[in-house]
Amino acid sequence: MKYFFVVIAALIVSDSSIAQADTLELSAVKAYDKGDYASAYDLYSRCIESDTTVVSYYERAGLSAYRVGMMAEAKKVFLKAVELDTLNQLSMSQLASIYEQENNTPKAVKFYTKLSKTFSDNAIFKRKLAQNYAKAGLITEAFSYYAQAYKLNPKDLFSIRGLTEIFQQNEQYNEADSLMHVGLSMDSTNINFHQLIARSKYKQKEYDSTIYYLKKITGQVDLSPYYNKLLGYSLIQIDSFEQSIFYLERALMDNGSKEYAHYYLATAYEKMDNMAFAEHHYVKALEEAISPNVGNYHRNLAKINNDNNKLKEAIPHYQDAYKYSDDPVLLFYLARASDTYYKDKSIAINYYKKYAKSSHDNEEYKKYAMSRARILKEERHQSK
């Protein structure tokens, strides 16, 4: 009889524990369903304490932690769920996403690789793996997985964009443009696609097309300084100088280098015969210069000053232009400017002689340089 009461008591306790567990899980479900994720996390954590083998508790606890920004707790719970169920898609994808957001690319790649192999018909996992490989600079691997994702889902605009960017990096512009047209046929208002195809056309020097695609989205979005610069330069190429200045002025809002914007503005103003503004922007381009174009800026400034008979300012720019570009014709220009500006003709003679011995193939210039050097030497001899 005593044994009977012990058994009955045990059953009562067991039933009570089950009832408490059911009540706890029901409370957790209610909190989760109404979006009270902080409470849901606490309740599901208690559910896990009551039974450590139920994978769904870990999933819900992890999702609750994730939604209130408790990433460390979310990772811990999802990792435990993967230990219990090595094929748990939800937990692996959440871990991959968290590591991706944390810029922990190696771990994101690890989980997306496992997901891609386990669920091989899932285009999203292929594409996410490609995006992380691209972020890591592993372009060959990125291209492979983008191609697989695109094959599984030809309507995936993210994969189309990723493939296009890689084609552009490899200067495979026909392939890039072809894919962009596919993307635009599916979403004709897509800002990113218009920018991508405009960039491709710019690289191919198809300036009319560059203008067309950027003008299509002007007004829908504020163009970045980079795209304002592309549009401004393209307008210069079709002799639309006033319009180009409008967009190039906007390009000067770039927080980074403004070098090219100033250079293109100088070009536009020079084409409009506004030499004061042209000179101003060439000087600004020089101040910003980080590219190999420094020689061009000095060359253009030298020409402007030379044309305005400001030889004192022109000569140093010719000298710097030659230093950066090593173009022998600059020696001829230096000789002419020095010939006019300096009373001491030995400077001009040296430049004429140096030019005459250079590799420049303008015979007329060569004859003039040798003749002028000879005349100056004779005049210098006679004056002694």
mmCIF file of C-alpha atoms in Angstrom:
data_model
loop_
_atom_site.group_PDB
_atom_site.id
_atom_site.type_symbol
_atom_site.label_atom_id
_atom_site.label_comp_id
_atom_site.label_asym_id
_atom_site.label_seq_id
_atom_site.Cartn_x
_atom_site.Cartn_y
_atom_site.Cartn_z
ATOM 1 C CA MET A 1 0.000 0.000 0.000
ATOM 2 C CA LYS A 2 2.874 2.383 0.823
ATOM 3 C CA TYR A 3 4.433 1.624 -2.570
ATOM 4 C CA PHE A 4 1.108 2.429 -4.251
ATOM 5 C CA PHE A 5 1.011 5.893 -2.696
ATOM 6 C CA VAL A 6 4.619 6.568 -3.749
ATOM 7 C CA VAL A 7 3.765 5.710 -7.351
ATOM 8 C CA ILE A 8 0.643 7.858 -7.268
ATOM 9 C CA ALA A 9 2.633 10.762 -5.827
ATOM 10 C CA ALA A 10 5.276 10.407 -8.543
ATOM 11 C CA LEU A 11 2.618 10.435 -11.225
ATOM 12 C CA ILE A 12 1.066 13.546 -9.733
ATOM 13 C CA VAL A 13 4.438 15.315 -9.656
ATOM 14 C CA SER A 14 5.135 14.203 -13.238
ATOM 15 C CA ASP A 15 1.755 15.419 -14.431
ATOM 16 C CA SER A 16 2.337 18.670 -12.610
ATOM 17 C CA SER A 17 5.766 19.141 -14.278
ATOM 18 C CA ILE A 18 4.267 18.435 -17.689
ATOM 19 C CA ALA A 19 1.472 20.884 -17.002
ATOM 20 C CA GLN A 20 3.988 23.527 -15.917
ATOM 21 C CA ALA A 21 6.076 22.887 -19.046
ATOM 22 C CA ASP A 22 3.004 23.161 -21.236
ATOM 23 C CA THR A 23 2.000 26.403 -19.512
ATOM 24 C CA LEU A 24 5.545 27.771 -19.918
ATOM 25 C CA GLU A 25 5.652 26.891 -23.615
ATOM 26 C CA LEU A 26 2.179 28.358 -24.159
ATOM 27 C CA SER A 27 3.281 31.619 -22.503
ATOM 28 C CA ALA A 28 6.416 31.662 -24.689
ATOM 29 C CA VAL A 29 4.342 31.127 -27.846
ATOM 30 C CA LYS A 30 1.935 33.913 -26.878
ATOM 31 C CA ALA A 31 4.779 36.360 -26.172
ATOM 32 C CA TYR A 32 6.477 35.480 -29.455
ATOM 33 C CA ASP A 33 3.294 35.760 -31.524
ATOM 34 C CA LYS A 34 2.485 39.229 -30.183
ATOM 35 C CA GLY A 35 6.058 40.455 -30.815
ATOM 36 C CA ASP A 36 7.199 40.663 -27.196
ATOM 37 C CA TYR A 37 10.540 39.108 -28.109
ATOM 38 C CA ALA A 38 12.387 40.043 -24.917
ATOM 39 C CA SER A 39 9.839 38.105 -22.856
ATOM 40 C CA ALA A 40 9.742 35.340 -25.452
ATOM 41 C CA TYR A 41 13.509 34.878 -25.189
ATOM 42 C CA ASP A 42 13.362 34.584 -21.410
ATOM 43 C CA LEU A 43 10.444 32.124 -21.582
ATOM 44 C CA TYR A 44 12.004 29.955 -24.295
ATOM 45 C CA SER A 45 15.279 29.931 -22.331
ATOM 46 C CA ARG A 46 13.318 28.479 -19.416
ATOM 47 C CA CYS A 47 11.735 25.981 -21.801
ATOM 48 C CA ILE A 48 15.245 24.885 -22.836
ATOM 49 C CA GLU A 49 16.166 24.425 -19.156
ATOM 50 C CA SER A 50 13.151 22.161 -18.757
ATOM 51 C CA ASP A 51 13.988 20.110 -21.875
ATOM 52 C CA THR A 52 17.331 20.525 -23.672
ATOM 53 C CA THR A 53 16.390 18.241 -26.567
ATOM 54 C CA VAL A 54 13.634 20.286 -28.250
ATOM 55 C CA VAL A 55 15.192 22.032 -31.259
ATOM 56 C CA SER A 56 12.207 24.344 -31.799
ATOM 57 C CA TYR A 57 12.863 25.947 -28.389
ATOM 58 C CA TYR A 58 16.359 26.910 -29.530
ATOM 59 C CA GLU A 59 15.031 28.223 -32.847
ATOM 60 C CA ARG A 60 12.441 30.442 -31.193
ATOM 61 C CA ALA A 61 14.852 31.605 -28.482
ATOM 62 C CA GLY A 62 17.436 32.450 -31.127
ATOM 63 C CA LEU A 63 14.964 34.342 -33.301
ATOM 64 C CA SER A 64 13.702 36.271 -30.261
ATOM 65 C CA ALA A 65 17.229 37.231 -29.230
ATOM 66 C CA TYR A 66 18.040 38.244 -32.798
ATOM 67 C CA ARG A 67 14.996 40.491 -33.059
ATOM 68 C CA VAL A 68 15.883 42.437 -29.913
ATOM 69 C CA GLY A 69 19.511 42.801 -31.019
ATOM 70 C CA MET A 70 21.022 40.276 -28.602
ATOM 71 C CA MET A 71 23.388 38.851 -31.198
ATOM 72 C CA ALA A 72 25.765 37.044 -28.830
ATOM 73 C CA GLU A 73 22.848 35.191 -27.214
ATOM 74 C CA ALA A 74 21.296 34.474 -30.622
ATOM 75 C CA LYS A 75 24.536 32.926 -31.925
ATOM 76 C CA LYS A 76 24.935 30.805 -28.795
ATOM 77 C CA VAL A 77 21.416 29.396 -29.057
ATOM 78 C CA PHE A 78 21.545 28.786 -32.833
ATOM 79 C CA LEU A 79 24.939 27.027 -32.511
ATOM 80 C CA LYS A 80 23.389 24.718 -29.901
ATOM 81 C CA ALA A 81 20.479 24.018 -32.256
ATOM 82 C CA VAL A 82 22.933 23.038 -35.011
ATOM 83 C CA GLU A 83 24.676 20.675 -32.554
ATOM 84 C CA LEU A 84 21.340 18.980 -31.910
ATOM 85 C CA ASP A 85 20.309 18.967 -35.588
ATOM 86 C CA THR A 86 23.200 19.267 -38.045
ATOM 87 C CA LEU A 87 20.791 19.870 -40.950
ATOM 88 C CA ASN A 88 18.796 22.608 -39.243
ATOM 89 C CA GLN A 89 18.282 25.099 -42.080
ATOM 90 C CA LEU A 90 16.784 27.904 -40.006
ATOM 91 C CA SER A 91 19.608 27.986 -37.454
ATOM 92 C CA MET A 92 22.382 27.712 -40.038
ATOM 93 C CA SER A 93 20.897 30.470 -42.202
ATOM 94 C CA GLN A 94 20.457 32.732 -39.176
ATOM 95 C CA LEU A 95 24.055 32.140 -38.115
ATOM 96 C CA ALA A 96 25.274 32.855 -41.648
ATOM 97 C CA SER A 97 23.248 36.078 -41.727
ATOM 98 C CA ILE A 98 24.524 37.234 -38.314
ATOM 99 C CA TYR A 99 28.157 36.585 -39.258
ATOM 100 C CA GLU A 100 27.584 38.414 -42.558
ATOM 101 C CA GLN A 101 26.213 41.450 -40.706
ATOM 102 C CA GLU A 102 29.218 41.368 -38.376
ATOM 103 C CA ASN A 103 31.552 41.318 -41.420
ATOM 104 C CA ASN A 104 32.897 37.994 -40.184
ATOM 105 C CA THR A 105 33.181 36.795 -43.773
ATOM 106 C CA PRO A 106 35.053 33.504 -43.129
ATOM 107 C CA LYS A 107 32.317 32.233 -40.787
ATOM 108 C CA ALA A 108 29.558 33.524 -43.057
ATOM 109 C CA VAL A 109 31.168 31.622 -45.947
ATOM 110 C CA LYS A 110 31.440 28.507 -43.756
ATOM 111 C CA PHE A 111 27.715 28.409 -43.020
ATOM 112 C CA TYR A 112 26.559 29.488 -46.487
ATOM 113 C CA THR A 113 28.797 26.768 -47.977
ATOM 114 C CA LYS A 114 27.178 24.140 -45.766
ATOM 115 C CA LEU A 115 23.724 25.469 -46.617
ATOM 116 C CA SER A 116 24.562 25.541 -50.338
ATOM 117 C CA LYS A 117 25.730 21.929 -50.283
ATOM 118 C CA THR A 118 22.909 20.666 -48.072
ATOM 119 C CA PHE A 119 20.143 22.520 -49.917
ATOM 120 C CA SER A 120 21.656 22.513 -53.393
ATOM 121 C CA ASP A 121 18.485 23.677 -55.149
ATOM 122 C CA ASN A 122 18.237 26.873 -53.068
ATOM 123 C CA ALA A 123 19.321 29.808 -55.232
ATOM 124 C CA ILE A 124 19.456 32.256 -52.312
ATOM 125 C CA PHE A 125 22.190 30.316 -50.502
ATOM 126 C CA LYS A 126 24.251 30.190 -53.713
ATOM 127 C CA ARG A 127 23.854 33.927 -54.194
ATOM 128 C CA LYS A 128 24.642 34.786 -50.566
ATOM 129 C CA LEU A 129 27.781 32.648 -50.799
ATOM 130 C CA ALA A 130 28.745 34.516 -53.982
ATOM 131 C CA GLN A 131 28.225 37.897 -52.299
ATOM 132 C CA ASN A 132 30.491 36.945 -49.408
ATOM 133 C CA TYR A 133 33.178 35.596 -51.719
ATOM 134 C CA ALA A 134 33.001 38.880 -53.638
ATOM 135 C CA LYS A 135 33.365 40.806 -50.365
ATOM 136 C CA ALA A 136 36.478 38.740 -49.629
ATOM 137 C CA GLY A 137 37.903 39.574 -53.065
ATOM 138 C CA LEU A 138 37.637 35.969 -54.302
ATOM 139 C CA ILE A 139 36.119 36.868 -57.650
ATOM 140 C CA THR A 140 36.451 33.484 -59.369
ATOM 141 C CA GLU A 141 34.511 31.754 -56.586
ATOM 142 C CA ALA A 142 31.990 34.610 -56.480
ATOM 143 C CA PHE A 143 31.364 34.324 -60.219
ATOM 144 C CA SER A 144 30.854 30.555 -59.978
ATOM 145 C CA TYR A 145 28.192 30.817 -57.284
ATOM 146 C CA TYR A 146 26.476 33.811 -58.895
ATOM 147 C CA ALA A 147 26.230 31.754 -62.103
ATOM 148 C CA GLN A 148 24.759 28.804 -60.185
ATOM 149 C CA ALA A 149 22.259 31.073 -58.435
ATOM 150 C CA TYR A 150 21.258 32.695 -61.732
ATOM 151 C CA LYS A 151 20.778 29.279 -63.350
ATOM 152 C CA LEU A 152 18.500 28.196 -60.497
ATOM 153 C CA ASN A 153 16.596 31.500 -60.524
ATOM 154 C CA PRO A 154 16.970 33.629 -63.683
ATOM 155 C CA LYS A 155 14.684 36.268 -62.121
ATOM 156 C CA ASP A 156 17.057 36.977 -59.220
ATOM 157 C CA LEU A 157 18.021 40.608 -59.790
ATOM 158 C CA PHE A 158 20.735 40.412 -57.113
ATOM 159 C CA SER A 159 22.523 37.643 -58.999
ATOM 160 C CA ILE A 160 22.151 39.571 -62.258
ATOM 161 C CA ARG A 161 23.713 42.585 -60.605
ATOM 162 C CA GLY A 162 26.556 40.550 -59.104
ATOM 163 C CA LEU A 163 27.410 38.896 -62.428
ATOM 164 C CA THR A 164 27.256 42.256 -64.199
ATOM 165 C CA GLU A 165 29.687 43.853 -61.751
ATOM 166 C CA ILE A 166 32.167 41.018 -62.267
ATOM 167 C CA PHE A 167 31.834 41.250 -66.067
ATOM 168 C CA GLN A 168 32.536 44.977 -65.827
ATOM 169 C CA GLN A 169 35.592 44.392 -63.644
ATOM 170 C CA ASN A 170 36.895 42.015 -66.323
ATOM 171 C CA GLU A 171 36.038 44.556 -69.065
ATOM 172 C CA GLN A 172 33.577 42.074 -70.601
ATOM 173 C CA TYR A 173 31.213 44.869 -71.504
ATOM 174 C CA ASN A 174 29.095 42.986 -74.053
ATOM 175 C CA GLU A 175 28.235 40.332 -71.473
ATOM 176 C CA ALA A 176 27.625 42.982 -68.804
ATOM 177 C CA ASP A 177 25.333 45.044 -71.031
ATOM 178 C CA SER A 178 23.422 41.969 -72.163
ATOM 179 C CA LEU A 179 22.665 41.002 -68.564
ATOM 180 C CA MET A 180 21.740 44.560 -67.676
ATOM 181 C CA HIS A 181 19.185 44.624 -70.478
ATOM 182 C CA VAL A 182 17.711 41.409 -69.063
ATOM 183 C CA GLY A 183 17.515 43.047 -65.640
ATOM 184 C CA LEU A 184 15.997 46.249 -66.987
ATOM 185 C CA SER A 185 13.402 44.249 -68.929
ATOM 186 C CA MET A 186 12.260 42.850 -65.572
ATOM 187 C CA ASP A 187 12.523 46.126 -63.643
ATOM 188 C CA SER A 188 12.765 49.183 -65.877
ATOM 189 C CA THR A 189 12.848 51.562 -62.882
ATOM 190 C CA ASN A 190 15.758 49.900 -61.108
ATOM 191 C CA ILE A 191 18.174 52.687 -60.142
ATOM 192 C CA ASN A 192 21.155 50.382 -59.632
ATOM 193 C CA PHE A 193 20.789 48.849 -63.088
ATOM 194 C CA HIS A 194 20.648 52.262 -64.773
ATOM 195 C CA GLN A 195 23.805 53.283 -62.925
ATOM 196 C CA LEU A 196 25.583 50.045 -63.790
ATOM 197 C CA ILE A 197 24.816 50.229 -67.502
ATOM 198 C CA ALA A 198 25.721 53.937 -67.551
ATOM 199 C CA ARG A 199 29.085 53.067 -66.016
ATOM 200 C CA SER A 200 29.599 50.349 -68.621
ATOM 201 C CA LYS A 201 28.779 52.705 -71.487
ATOM 202 C CA TYR A 202 31.118 55.319 -70.027
ATOM 203 C CA LYS A 203 33.976 52.822 -69.924
ATOM 204 C CA GLN A 204 33.262 52.037 -73.576
ATOM 205 C CA LYS A 205 33.294 55.770 -74.405
ATOM 206 C CA GLU A 206 29.646 55.579 -75.510
ATOM 207 C CA TYR A 207 28.871 58.968 -74.015
ATOM 208 C CA ASP A 208 25.429 59.422 -75.603
ATOM 209 C CA SER A 209 24.282 56.194 -73.946
ATOM 210 C CA THR A 210 25.883 57.184 -70.639
ATOM 211 C CA ILE A 211 23.880 60.412 -70.694
ATOM 212 C CA TYR A 212 20.689 58.585 -71.687
ATOM 213 C CA TYR A 213 20.759 56.112 -68.797
ATOM 214 C CA LEU A 214 21.762 58.661 -66.155
ATOM 215 C CA LYS A 215 19.205 61.205 -67.357
ATOM 216 C CA LYS A 216 16.541 58.479 -67.035
ATOM 217 C CA ILE A 217 17.024 58.414 -63.264
ATOM 218 C CA THR A 218 17.822 62.088 -62.714
ATOM 219 C CA GLY A 219 14.995 63.455 -60.608
ATOM 220 C CA GLN A 220 14.127 60.019 -59.243
ATOM 221 C CA VAL A 221 17.288 59.933 -57.160
ATOM 222 C CA ASP A 222 20.069 62.342 -56.249
ATOM 223 C CA LEU A 223 23.058 61.211 -58.266
ATOM 224 C CA SER A 224 26.182 60.582 -56.230
ATOM 225 C CA PRO A 225 29.239 62.761 -56.936
ATOM 226 C CA TYR A 226 30.691 59.857 -58.921
ATOM 227 C CA TYR A 227 27.724 59.653 -61.302
ATOM 228 C CA ASN A 228 27.454 63.440 -61.543
ATOM 229 C CA LYS A 229 31.086 63.372 -62.639
ATOM 230 C CA LEU A 230 30.385 60.687 -65.263
ATOM 231 C CA LEU A 231 27.400 62.620 -66.564
ATOM 232 C CA GLY A 232 29.291 65.924 -66.599
ATOM 233 C CA TYR A 233 32.262 64.485 -68.478
ATOM 234 C CA SER A 234 29.985 62.736 -70.985
ATOM 235 C CA LEU A 235 28.236 66.035 -71.678
ATOM 236 C CA ILE A 236 31.634 67.623 -72.390
ATOM 237 C CA GLN A 237 32.229 64.935 -75.006
ATOM 238 C CA ILE A 238 29.106 65.984 -76.925
ATOM 239 C CA ASP A 239 29.978 69.711 -76.561
ATOM 240 C CA SER A 240 27.213 70.413 -74.064
ATOM 241 C CA PHE A 241 29.488 72.473 -71.850
ATOM 242 C CA GLU A 242 26.962 74.509 -69.855
ATOM 243 C CA GLN A 243 25.034 71.383 -68.875
ATOM 244 C CA SER A 244 28.261 69.641 -67.968
ATOM 245 C CA ILE A 245 29.206 72.433 -65.569
ATOM 246 C CA PHE A 246 25.898 72.020 -63.727
ATOM 247 C CA TYR A 247 26.588 68.345 -62.974
ATOM 248 C CA LEU A 248 30.307 68.758 -62.358
ATOM 249 C CA GLU A 249 29.633 71.440 -59.754
ATOM 250 C CA ARG A 250 27.506 68.843 -57.969
ATOM 251 C CA ALA A 251 30.357 66.360 -58.210
ATOM 252 C CA LEU A 252 32.433 68.738 -56.079
ATOM 253 C CA MET A 253 30.274 67.690 -53.115
ATOM 254 C CA ASP A 254 32.322 64.476 -52.940
ATOM 255 C CA ASN A 255 33.859 64.070 -49.474
ATOM 256 C CA GLY A 256 36.785 62.303 -51.099
ATOM 257 C CA SER A 257 39.021 63.569 -53.859
ATOM 258 C CA LYS A 258 37.528 66.289 -56.063
ATOM 259 C CA GLU A 259 40.425 66.085 -58.491
ATOM 260 C CA TYR A 260 38.610 64.855 -61.584
ATOM 261 C CA ALA A 261 35.582 67.077 -61.035
ATOM 262 C CA HIS A 262 37.877 70.116 -61.009
ATOM 263 C CA TYR A 263 39.771 68.825 -64.035
ATOM 264 C CA TYR A 264 36.598 68.302 -66.066
ATOM 265 C CA LEU A 265 35.253 71.691 -64.979
ATOM 266 C CA ALA A 266 38.499 73.279 -66.131
ATOM 267 C CA THR A 267 38.132 71.490 -69.470
ATOM 268 C CA ALA A 268 34.540 72.696 -69.874
ATOM 269 C CA TYR A 269 35.427 76.306 -69.048
ATOM 270 C CA GLU A 270 38.415 76.165 -71.386
ATOM 271 C CA LYS A 271 36.149 74.983 -74.199
ATOM 272 C CA MET A 272 33.905 77.966 -73.434
ATOM 273 C CA ASP A 273 36.942 80.313 -73.547
ATOM 274 C CA ASN A 274 36.518 81.208 -69.898
ATOM 275 C CA MET A 275 40.223 80.956 -69.104
ATOM 276 C CA ALA A 276 40.030 82.521 -65.646
ATOM 277 C CA PHE A 277 37.650 79.803 -64.427
ATOM 278 C CA ALA A 278 39.582 77.128 -66.316
ATOM 279 C CA GLU A 279 42.809 78.156 -64.618
ATOM 280 C CA HIS A 280 41.096 78.207 -61.214
ATOM 281 C CA HIS A 281 39.893 74.619 -61.589
ATOM 282 C CA TYR A 282 43.196 73.333 -62.968
ATOM 283 C CA VAL A 283 44.894 74.757 -59.870
ATOM 284 C CA LYS A 284 42.244 73.107 -57.665
ATOM 285 C CA ALA A 285 42.772 69.814 -59.504
ATOM 286 C CA LEU A 286 46.477 70.087 -58.731
ATOM 287 C CA GLU A 287 45.733 70.695 -55.054
ATOM 288 C CA GLU A 288 43.559 67.571 -54.951
ATOM 289 C CA ALA A 289 45.754 65.487 -57.247
ATOM 290 C CA ILE A 290 46.346 61.859 -56.339
ATOM 291 C CA SER A 291 46.233 60.445 -59.883
ATOM 292 C CA PRO A 292 48.921 60.187 -62.594
ATOM 293 C CA ASN A 293 47.311 63.164 -64.389
ATOM 294 C CA VAL A 294 49.369 65.802 -62.565
ATOM 295 C CA GLY A 295 51.453 66.341 -65.692
ATOM 296 C CA ASN A 296 48.326 67.156 -67.696
ATOM 297 C CA TYR A 297 47.219 69.761 -65.171
ATOM 298 C CA HIS A 298 50.600 71.481 -65.305
ATOM 299 C CA ARG A 299 50.597 71.276 -69.093
ATOM 300 C CA ASN A 300 47.169 72.894 -69.402
ATOM 301 C CA LEU A 301 48.051 75.606 -66.889
ATOM 302 C CA ALA A 302 51.256 76.294 -68.809
ATOM 303 C CA LYS A 303 49.308 76.656 -72.056
ATOM 304 C CA ILE A 304 46.744 79.025 -70.521
ATOM 305 C CA ASN A 305 49.446 81.221 -69.027
ATOM 306 C CA ASN A 306 51.498 81.095 -72.214
ATOM 307 C CA ASP A 307 48.502 82.126 -74.319
ATOM 308 C CA ASN A 308 47.920 85.032 -71.936
ATOM 309 C CA ASN A 309 51.582 86.019 -72.245
ATOM 310 C CA LYS A 310 52.165 85.232 -68.554
ATOM 311 C CA LEU A 311 55.444 83.480 -69.251
ATOM 312 C CA LYS A 312 56.775 83.798 -65.726
ATOM 313 C CA GLU A 313 53.891 81.564 -64.567
ATOM 314 C CA ALA A 314 53.923 79.352 -67.675
ATOM 315 C CA ILE A 315 57.571 78.255 -67.471
ATOM 316 C CA PRO A 316 57.396 76.480 -64.051
ATOM 317 C CA HIS A 317 54.268 74.632 -65.194
ATOM 318 C CA TYR A 318 56.034 73.517 -68.391
ATOM 319 C CA GLN A 319 58.942 72.312 -66.250
ATOM 320 C CA ASP A 320 56.644 70.355 -63.928
ATOM 321 C CA ALA A 321 54.672 68.964 -66.866
ATOM 322 C CA TYR A 322 57.901 67.636 -68.369
ATOM 323 C CA LYS A 323 58.980 66.203 -65.030
ATOM 324 C CA TYR A 324 55.743 64.208 -64.703
ATOM 325 C CA SER A 325 55.204 63.184 -68.348
ATOM 326 C CA ASP A 326 58.656 63.220 -69.978
ATOM 327 C CA ASP A 327 57.019 64.383 -73.238
ATOM 328 C CA PRO A 328 59.847 65.854 -75.379
ATOM 329 C CA VAL A 329 57.601 68.418 -77.098
ATOM 330 C CA LEU A 330 57.441 70.207 -73.742
ATOM 331 C CA LEU A 331 61.132 70.962 -74.156
ATOM 332 C CA PHE A 332 60.275 72.853 -77.329
ATOM 333 C CA TYR A 333 57.587 74.848 -75.516
ATOM 334 C CA LEU A 334 60.019 75.547 -72.690
ATOM 335 C CA ALA A 335 62.610 76.732 -75.174
ATOM 336 C CA ARG A 336 60.149 79.114 -76.879
ATOM 337 C CA ALA A 337 58.898 80.520 -73.582
ATOM 338 C CA SER A 338 62.422 80.918 -72.204
ATOM 339 C CA ASP A 339 63.553 82.507 -75.469
ATOM 340 C CA THR A 340 60.901 85.203 -75.076
ATOM 341 C CA TYR A 341 61.050 85.688 -71.298
ATOM 342 C CA TYR A 342 64.705 85.482 -70.286
ATOM 343 C CA LYS A 343 67.371 87.982 -71.242
ATOM 344 C CA ASP A 344 69.939 85.262 -70.673
ATOM 345 C CA LYS A 345 69.472 83.213 -73.846
ATOM 346 C CA SER A 346 71.623 80.343 -72.596
ATOM 347 C CA ILE A 347 68.531 78.877 -70.909
ATOM 348 C CA ALA A 348 66.614 78.854 -74.192
ATOM 349 C CA ILE A 349 69.669 77.503 -76.070
ATOM 350 C CA ASN A 350 69.932 74.560 -73.662
ATOM 351 C CA TYR A 351 66.255 73.690 -74.087
ATOM 352 C CA TYR A 352 66.448 74.012 -77.895
ATOM 353 C CA LYS A 353 69.506 71.738 -78.015
ATOM 354 C CA LYS A 354 67.950 69.219 -75.648
ATOM 355 C CA TYR A 355 64.784 69.154 -77.741
ATOM 356 C CA ALA A 356 66.766 68.768 -80.985
ATOM 357 C CA LYS A 357 68.373 65.616 -79.554
ATOM 358 C CA SER A 358 65.068 64.209 -78.289
ATOM 359 C CA SER A 359 62.978 61.419 -79.811
ATOM 360 C CA HIS A 360 60.199 63.780 -80.878
ATOM 361 C CA ASP A 361 59.442 63.256 -84.579
ATOM 362 C CA ASN A 362 58.282 66.721 -85.650
ATOM 363 C CA GLU A 363 60.864 67.662 -88.279
ATOM 364 C CA GLU A 364 59.627 71.244 -88.557
ATOM 365 C CA TYR A 365 60.080 71.789 -84.822
ATOM 366 C CA LYS A 366 63.490 70.103 -84.925
ATOM 367 C CA LYS A 367 64.720 72.355 -87.755
ATOM 368 C CA TYR A 368 63.428 75.449 -85.984
ATOM 369 C CA ALA A 369 65.086 74.426 -82.688
ATOM 370 C CA MET A 370 68.503 73.823 -84.273
ATOM 371 C CA SER A 371 68.283 77.024 -86.313
ATOM 372 C CA ARG A 372 67.155 79.146 -83.374
ATOM 373 C CA ALA A 373 69.851 77.714 -81.072
ATOM 374 C CA ARG A 374 72.497 78.548 -83.686
ATOM 375 C CA ILE A 375 71.182 82.120 -84.115
ATOM 376 C CA LEU A 376 71.090 82.730 -80.361
ATOM 377 C CA LYS A 377 74.613 81.410 -79.923
ATOM 378 C CA GLU A 378 75.853 83.741 -82.692
ATOM 379 C CA GLU A 379 74.023 86.733 -81.162
ATOM 380 C CA ARG A 380 75.486 85.932 -77.763
ATOM 381 C CA HIS A 381 79.001 85.682 -79.280
ATOM 382 C CA GLN A 382 78.631 89.002 -81.119
ATOM 383 C CA SER A 383 77.455 90.800 -77.988
ATOM 384 C CA LYS A 384 80.669 89.976 -76.118
#
